[in-house]
Amino acid sequence: QVQLVESGGGSVRPGGSLALSCVGSGDSLSTTCMGWFRQAPGKERERVIIAYTGTTNTFFAAESVSGRFDMSRNNAKNTLQLEMNRLKPEDTAMYYCAAVARNTACYSAKCCWSLSISAYNTWGQGTQVTVSS
Protein backbone atom coordinates (compact mmCIF):
# COMPACT_ATOMS: atom_id res chain seq x y z
CA GLN A 1 0.00 0.00 0.00
CA VAL A 2 1.25 3.43 -0.95
CA GLN A 3 0.90 6.56 1.14
CA LEU A 4 1.65 10.07 -0.13
CA VAL A 5 2.45 13.11 1.99
CA GLU A 6 2.70 16.62 0.56
CA SER A 7 4.50 19.58 2.05
CA GLY A 8 5.60 23.06 1.08
CA GLY A 9 2.39 25.00 0.54
CA GLY A 10 1.86 28.52 1.78
CA SER A 11 1.06 32.06 0.80
CA VAL A 12 2.90 34.11 -1.78
CA ARG A 13 2.41 37.33 -3.71
CA PRO A 14 1.63 37.25 -7.44
CA GLY A 15 4.78 36.66 -9.42
CA GLY A 16 6.39 34.72 -6.61
CA SER A 17 7.50 31.10 -6.40
CA LEU A 18 6.75 28.10 -4.25
CA ALA A 19 7.97 24.52 -4.20
CA LEU A 20 5.88 21.55 -3.17
CA SER A 21 7.18 18.14 -2.24
CA CYS A 22 5.50 14.75 -2.21
CA VAL A 23 6.99 11.76 -0.47
CA GLY A 24 5.67 8.29 -1.11
CA SER A 25 6.00 5.36 1.24
CA GLY A 26 5.06 1.74 0.88
CA ASP A 27 5.14 0.16 -2.56
CA SER A 28 7.53 1.41 -5.22
CA LEU A 29 6.33 4.22 -7.46
CA SER A 30 8.99 3.69 -10.10
CA THR A 31 6.67 2.60 -12.93
CA THR A 32 3.40 4.36 -12.49
CA CYS A 33 1.42 7.51 -13.24
CA MET A 34 2.09 10.18 -10.69
CA GLY A 35 1.58 13.89 -10.53
CA TRP A 36 -0.05 16.97 -9.10
CA PHE A 37 -3.66 18.01 -9.10
CA ARG A 38 -5.41 21.02 -7.62
CA GLN A 39 -8.86 22.06 -6.55
CA ALA A 40 -10.00 25.62 -5.99
CA PRO A 41 -13.09 26.43 -3.91
CA GLY A 42 -16.24 25.79 -5.90
CA LYS A 43 -14.36 24.17 -8.77
CA GLU A 44 -13.66 20.63 -9.86
CA ARG A 45 -10.34 18.99 -9.22
CA GLU A 46 -8.03 19.38 -12.21
CA ARG A 47 -4.79 17.96 -13.51
CA VAL A 48 -1.77 20.22 -13.12
CA ILE A 49 1.26 18.19 -14.18
CA ILE A 50 1.63 14.44 -14.60
CA ALA A 51 4.44 12.02 -15.44
CA TYR A 52 4.96 8.37 -16.02
CA THR A 53 7.69 7.57 -13.52
CA GLY A 54 9.17 4.81 -15.69
CA THR A 55 10.59 7.36 -18.15
CA THR A 56 12.87 10.29 -17.52
CA ASN A 57 12.02 13.96 -17.73
CA THR A 58 8.77 13.54 -19.59
CA PHE A 59 5.59 15.04 -18.27
CA PHE A 60 2.41 16.69 -19.39
CA ALA A 61 1.28 19.98 -17.90
CA ALA A 62 -1.95 21.90 -18.08
CA GLU A 63 -1.85 24.81 -20.51
CA SER A 64 -2.56 27.20 -17.65
CA VAL A 65 0.74 26.31 -15.94
CA SER A 66 2.93 25.38 -18.91
CA GLY A 67 6.18 27.31 -18.84
CA ARG A 68 5.68 28.33 -15.20
CA PHE A 69 5.53 25.01 -13.36
CA ASP A 70 8.14 22.28 -13.46
CA MET A 71 8.25 18.83 -11.96
CA SER A 72 11.12 16.60 -10.96
CA ARG A 73 11.27 13.28 -9.19
CA ASN A 74 13.59 10.89 -7.48
CA ASN A 75 12.36 7.36 -7.98
CA ALA A 76 14.88 5.92 -5.55
CA LYS A 77 13.44 8.11 -2.79
CA ASN A 78 9.83 8.02 -4.04
CA THR A 79 9.71 11.81 -4.08
CA LEU A 80 8.07 14.25 -6.45
CA GLN A 81 8.81 17.96 -6.50
CA LEU A 82 6.69 20.71 -8.02
CA GLU A 83 8.38 24.03 -8.72
CA MET A 84 5.86 26.81 -9.24
CA ASN A 85 7.06 30.10 -10.68
CA ARG A 86 5.38 33.36 -11.69
CA LEU A 87 2.40 32.40 -9.60
CA LYS A 88 -0.95 34.01 -10.29
CA PRO A 89 -4.01 34.48 -8.07
CA GLU A 90 -5.81 31.88 -10.17
CA ASP A 91 -3.23 29.31 -9.03
CA THR A 92 -4.75 29.51 -5.55
CA ALA A 93 -6.01 26.04 -4.66
CA MET A 94 -5.46 22.96 -2.58
CA TYR A 95 -2.73 20.98 -4.29
CA TYR A 96 -2.67 17.21 -4.16
CA CYS A 97 -0.09 14.64 -5.06
CA ALA A 98 -1.60 11.50 -6.52
CA ALA A 99 -0.53 8.23 -8.07
CA VAL A 100 -1.92 5.11 -9.64
CA ALA A 101 -0.92 2.31 -7.30
CA ARG A 102 -0.39 -1.06 -9.01
CA ASN A 103 -0.48 0.56 -12.44
CA THR A 104 -1.06 -1.77 -15.37
CA ALA A 105 -2.77 0.68 -17.72
CA CYS A 106 -0.16 3.21 -18.77
CA TYR A 107 3.47 3.23 -19.83
CA SER A 108 3.82 6.81 -21.03
CA ALA A 109 3.22 10.31 -19.74
CA LYS A 110 0.69 10.89 -22.51
CA CYS A 111 -1.33 7.92 -21.38
CA CYS A 112 -1.10 9.01 -17.75
CA TRP A 113 -2.40 12.46 -18.71
CA SER A 114 -5.36 10.89 -20.50
CA LEU A 115 -6.48 8.83 -17.51
CA SER A 116 -9.57 9.98 -15.69
CA ILE A 117 -8.88 11.61 -12.35
CA SER A 118 -10.80 8.78 -10.69
CA ALA A 119 -8.15 6.32 -11.97
CA TYR A 120 -5.69 7.89 -9.55
CA ASN A 121 -6.34 5.70 -6.53
CA THR A 122 -3.79 7.06 -4.08
CA TRP A 123 -3.90 10.65 -2.82
CA GLY A 124 -2.06 12.77 -0.34
CA GLN A 125 -3.87 14.95 2.16
CA GLY A 126 -3.25 18.12 0.15
CA THR A 127 -1.39 21.34 0.80
CA GLN A 128 -2.82 24.82 0.40
CA VAL A 129 -1.31 27.34 -2.00
CA THR A 130 -2.59 30.91 -1.80
CA VAL A 131 -1.49 33.61 -4.21
CA SER A 132 -2.61 37.04 -3.15
CA SER A 133 -1.35 40.58 -2.90
PDB file of C-alpha atoms in Angstrom:
ATOM      1  CA  GLN A   1       0.000   0.000   0.000  1.00  0.00           C
ATOM      2  CA  VAL A   2       1.252   3.435  -0.951  1.00  0.00           C
ATOM      3  CA  GLN A   3       0.904   6.565   1.140  1.00  0.00           C
ATOM      4  CA  LEU A   4       1.645  10.066  -0.126  1.00  0.00           C
ATOM      5  CA  VAL A   5       2.446  13.111   1.991  1.00  0.00           C
ATOM      6  CA  GLU A   6       2.703  16.621   0.565  1.00  0.00           C
ATOM      7  CA  SER A   7       4.501  19.583   2.054  1.00  0.00           C
ATOM      8  CA  GLY A   8       5.600  23.061   1.077  1.00  0.00           C
ATOM      9  CA  GLY A   9       2.388  25.004   0.540  1.00  0.00           C
ATOM     10  CA  GLY A  10       1.864  28.522   1.778  1.00  0.00           C
ATOM     11  CA  SER A  11       1.060  32.063   0.800  1.00  0.00           C
ATOM     12  CA  VAL A  12       2.897  34.106  -1.779  1.00  0.00           C
ATOM     13  CA  ARG A  13       2.410  37.329  -3.713  1.00  0.00           C
ATOM     14  CA  PRO A  14       1.634  37.252  -7.437  1.00  0.00           C
ATOM     15  CA  GLY A  15       4.777  36.655  -9.425  1.00  0.00           C
ATOM     16  CA  GLY A  16       6.388  34.720  -6.610  1.00  0.00           C
ATOM     17  CA  SER A  17       7.501  31.102  -6.395  1.00  0.00           C
ATOM     18  CA  LEU A  18       6.754  28.102  -4.246  1.00  0.00           C
ATOM     19  CA  ALA A  19       7.966  24.518  -4.199  1.00  0.00           C
ATOM     20  CA  LEU A  20       5.877  21.545  -3.169  1.00  0.00           C
ATOM     21  CA  SER A  21       7.175  18.136  -2.239  1.00  0.00           C
ATOM     22  CA  CYS A  22       5.501  14.754  -2.206  1.00  0.00           C
ATOM     23  CA  VAL A  23       6.994  11.763  -0.466  1.00  0.00           C
ATOM     24  CA  GLY A  24       5.667   8.287  -1.106  1.00  0.00           C
ATOM     25  CA  SER A  25       5.996   5.360   1.239  1.00  0.00           C
ATOM     26  CA  GLY A  26       5.059   1.745   0.877  1.00  0.00           C
ATOM     27  CA  ASP A  27       5.136   0.165  -2.560  1.00  0.00           C
ATOM     28  CA  SER A  28       7.527   1.407  -5.220  1.00  0.00           C
ATOM     29  CA  LEU A  29       6.326   4.219  -7.462  1.00  0.00           C
ATOM     30  CA  SER A  30       8.994   3.694 -10.104  1.00  0.00           C
ATOM     31  CA  THR A  31       6.674   2.603 -12.932  1.00  0.00           C
ATOM     32  CA  THR A  32       3.402   4.365 -12.494  1.00  0.00           C
ATOM     33  CA  CYS A  33       1.416   7.506 -13.241  1.00  0.00           C
ATOM     34  CA  MET A  34       2.090  10.184 -10.686  1.00  0.00           C
ATOM     35  CA  GLY A  35       1.581  13.889 -10.533  1.00  0.00           C
ATOM     36  CA  TRP A  36      -0.048  16.965  -9.102  1.00  0.00           C
ATOM     37  CA  PHE A  37      -3.665  18.011  -9.098  1.00  0.00           C
ATOM     38  CA  ARG A  38      -5.415  21.019  -7.618  1.00  0.00           C
ATOM     39  CA  GLN A  39      -8.860  22.064  -6.545  1.00  0.00           C
ATOM     40  CA  ALA A  40      -9.999  25.617  -5.992  1.00  0.00           C
ATOM     41  CA  PRO A  41     -13.086  26.430  -3.911  1.00  0.00           C
ATOM     42  CA  GLY A  42     -16.242  25.793  -5.898  1.00  0.00           C
ATOM     43  CA  LYS A  43     -14.361  24.166  -8.766  1.00  0.00           C
ATOM     44  CA  GLU A  44     -13.663  20.627  -9.856  1.00  0.00           C
ATOM     45  CA  ARG A  45     -10.339  18.989  -9.217  1.00  0.00           C
ATOM     46  CA  GLU A  46      -8.033  19.376 -12.207  1.00  0.00           C
ATOM     47  CA  ARG A  47      -4.792  17.957 -13.510  1.00  0.00           C
ATOM     48  CA  VAL A  48      -1.769  20.218 -13.119  1.00  0.00           C
ATOM     49  CA  ILE A  49       1.256  18.189 -14.176  1.00  0.00           C
ATOM     50  CA  ILE A  50       1.634  14.439 -14.601  1.00  0.00           C
ATOM     51  CA  ALA A  51       4.435  12.020 -15.436  1.00  0.00           C
ATOM     52  CA  TYR A  52       4.965   8.368 -16.016  1.00  0.00           C
ATOM     53  CA  THR A  53       7.692   7.566 -13.520  1.00  0.00           C
ATOM     54  CA  GLY A  54       9.173   4.811 -15.687  1.00  0.00           C
ATOM     55  CA  THR A  55      10.587   7.361 -18.150  1.00  0.00           C
ATOM     56  CA  THR A  56      12.872  10.291 -17.524  1.00  0.00           C
ATOM     57  CA  ASN A  57      12.024  13.960 -17.731  1.00  0.00           C
ATOM     58  CA  THR A  58       8.770  13.539 -19.586  1.00  0.00           C
ATOM     59  CA  PHE A  59       5.594  15.035 -18.271  1.00  0.00           C
ATOM     60  CA  PHE A  60       2.414  16.694 -19.395  1.00  0.00           C
ATOM     61  CA  ALA A  61       1.278  19.980 -17.898  1.00  0.00           C
ATOM     62  CA  ALA A  62      -1.949  21.904 -18.082  1.00  0.00           C
ATOM     63  CA  GLU A  63      -1.854  24.806 -20.508  1.00  0.00           C
ATOM     64  CA  SER A  64      -2.561  27.201 -17.650  1.00  0.00           C
ATOM     65  CA  VAL A  65       0.739  26.306 -15.942  1.00  0.00           C
ATOM     66  CA  SER A  66       2.932  25.382 -18.908  1.00  0.00           C
ATOM     67  CA  GLY A  67       6.183  27.314 -18.842  1.00  0.00           C
ATOM     68  CA  ARG A  68       5.680  28.329 -15.202  1.00  0.00           C
ATOM     69  CA  PHE A  69       5.533  25.014 -13.356  1.00  0.00           C
ATOM     70  CA  ASP A  70       8.142  22.277 -13.461  1.00  0.00           C
ATOM     71  CA  MET A  71       8.254  18.825 -11.956  1.00  0.00           C
ATOM     72  CA  SER A  72      11.124  16.599 -10.956  1.00  0.00           C
ATOM     73  CA  ARG A  73      11.266  13.280  -9.190  1.00  0.00           C
ATOM     74  CA  ASN A  74      13.592  10.888  -7.482  1.00  0.00           C
ATOM     75  CA  ASN A  75      12.358   7.362  -7.982  1.00  0.00           C
ATOM     76  CA  ALA A  76      14.880   5.923  -5.547  1.00  0.00           C
ATOM     77  CA  LYS A  77      13.438   8.115  -2.793  1.00  0.00           C
ATOM     78  CA  ASN A  78       9.834   8.016  -4.037  1.00  0.00           C
ATOM     79  CA  THR A  79       9.708  11.806  -4.083  1.00  0.00           C
ATOM     80  CA  LEU A  80       8.066  14.248  -6.447  1.00  0.00           C
ATOM     81  CA  GLN A  81       8.806  17.959  -6.501  1.00  0.00           C
ATOM     82  CA  LEU A  82       6.689  20.713  -8.016  1.00  0.00           C
ATOM     83  CA  GLU A  83       8.378  24.030  -8.719  1.00  0.00           C
ATOM     84  CA  MET A  84       5.856  26.810  -9.243  1.00  0.00           C
ATOM     85  CA  ASN A  85       7.063  30.101 -10.679  1.00  0.00           C
ATOM     86  CA  ARG A  86       5.383  33.358 -11.692  1.00  0.00           C
ATOM     87  CA  LEU A  87       2.404  32.401  -9.598  1.00  0.00           C
ATOM     88  CA  LYS A  88      -0.946  34.008 -10.293  1.00  0.00           C
ATOM     89  CA  PRO A  89      -4.011  34.482  -8.066  1.00  0.00           C
ATOM     90  CA  GLU A  90      -5.810  31.879 -10.167  1.00  0.00           C
ATOM     91  CA  ASP A  91      -3.234  29.310  -9.026  1.00  0.00           C
ATOM     92  CA  THR A  92      -4.753  29.508  -5.550  1.00  0.00           C
ATOM     93  CA  ALA A  93      -6.014  26.038  -4.662  1.00  0.00           C
ATOM     94  CA  MET A  94      -5.456  22.959  -2.581  1.00  0.00           C
ATOM     95  CA  TYR A  95      -2.727  20.978  -4.290  1.00  0.00           C
ATOM     96  CA  TYR A  96      -2.674  17.205  -4.161  1.00  0.00           C
ATOM     97  CA  CYS A  97      -0.086  14.639  -5.059  1.00  0.00           C
ATOM     98  CA  ALA A  98      -1.596  11.496  -6.523  1.00  0.00           C
ATOM     99  CA  ALA A  99      -0.533   8.225  -8.066  1.00  0.00           C
ATOM    100  CA  VAL A 100      -1.920   5.109  -9.645  1.00  0.00           C
ATOM    101  CA  ALA A 101      -0.918   2.311  -7.305  1.00  0.00           C
ATOM    102  CA  ARG A 102      -0.395  -1.059  -9.005  1.00  0.00           C
ATOM    103  CA  ASN A 103      -0.481   0.561 -12.435  1.00  0.00           C
ATOM    104  CA  THR A 104      -1.065  -1.772 -15.368  1.00  0.00           C
ATOM    105  CA  ALA A 105      -2.771   0.675 -17.722  1.00  0.00           C
ATOM    106  CA  CYS A 106      -0.162   3.212 -18.770  1.00  0.00           C
ATOM    107  CA  TYR A 107       3.467   3.232 -19.827  1.00  0.00           C
ATOM    108  CA  SER A 108       3.816   6.812 -21.031  1.00  0.00           C
ATOM    109  CA  ALA A 109       3.218  10.313 -19.740  1.00  0.00           C
ATOM    110  CA  LYS A 110       0.691  10.892 -22.515  1.00  0.00           C
ATOM    111  CA  CYS A 111      -1.329   7.923 -21.385  1.00  0.00           C
ATOM    112  CA  CYS A 112      -1.104   9.012 -17.752  1.00  0.00           C
ATOM    113  CA  TRP A 113      -2.404  12.461 -18.712  1.00  0.00           C
ATOM    114  CA  SER A 114      -5.365  10.893 -20.499  1.00  0.00           C
ATOM    115  CA  LEU A 115      -6.479   8.835 -17.506  1.00  0.00           C
ATOM    116  CA  SER A 116      -9.568   9.981 -15.692  1.00  0.00           C
ATOM    117  CA  ILE A 117      -8.878  11.607 -12.353  1.00  0.00           C
ATOM    118  CA  SER A 118     -10.799   8.775 -10.689  1.00  0.00           C
ATOM    119  CA  ALA A 119      -8.152   6.321 -11.974  1.00  0.00           C
ATOM    120  CA  TYR A 120      -5.693   7.887  -9.550  1.00  0.00           C
ATOM    121  CA  ASN A 121      -6.338   5.700  -6.527  1.00  0.00           C
ATOM    122  CA  THR A 122      -3.794   7.064  -4.082  1.00  0.00           C
ATOM    123  CA  TRP A 123      -3.902  10.650  -2.823  1.00  0.00           C
ATOM    124  CA  GLY A 124      -2.057  12.772  -0.344  1.00  0.00           C
ATOM    125  CA  GLN A 125      -3.866  14.949   2.160  1.00  0.00           C
ATOM    126  CA  GLY A 126      -3.253  18.115   0.149  1.00  0.00           C
ATOM    127  CA  THR A 127      -1.387  21.336   0.796  1.00  0.00           C
ATOM    128  CA  GLN A 128      -2.824  24.822   0.403  1.00  0.00           C
ATOM    129  CA  VAL A 129      -1.315  27.343  -1.998  1.00  0.00           C
ATOM    130  CA  THR A 130      -2.587  30.913  -1.797  1.00  0.00           C
ATOM    131  CA  VAL A 131      -1.493  33.614  -4.213  1.00  0.00           C
ATOM    132  CA  SER A 132      -2.614  37.036  -3.149  1.00  0.00           C
ATOM    133  CA  SER A 133      -1.355  40.577  -2.901  1.00  0.00           C
TER     134      SER A 133
END
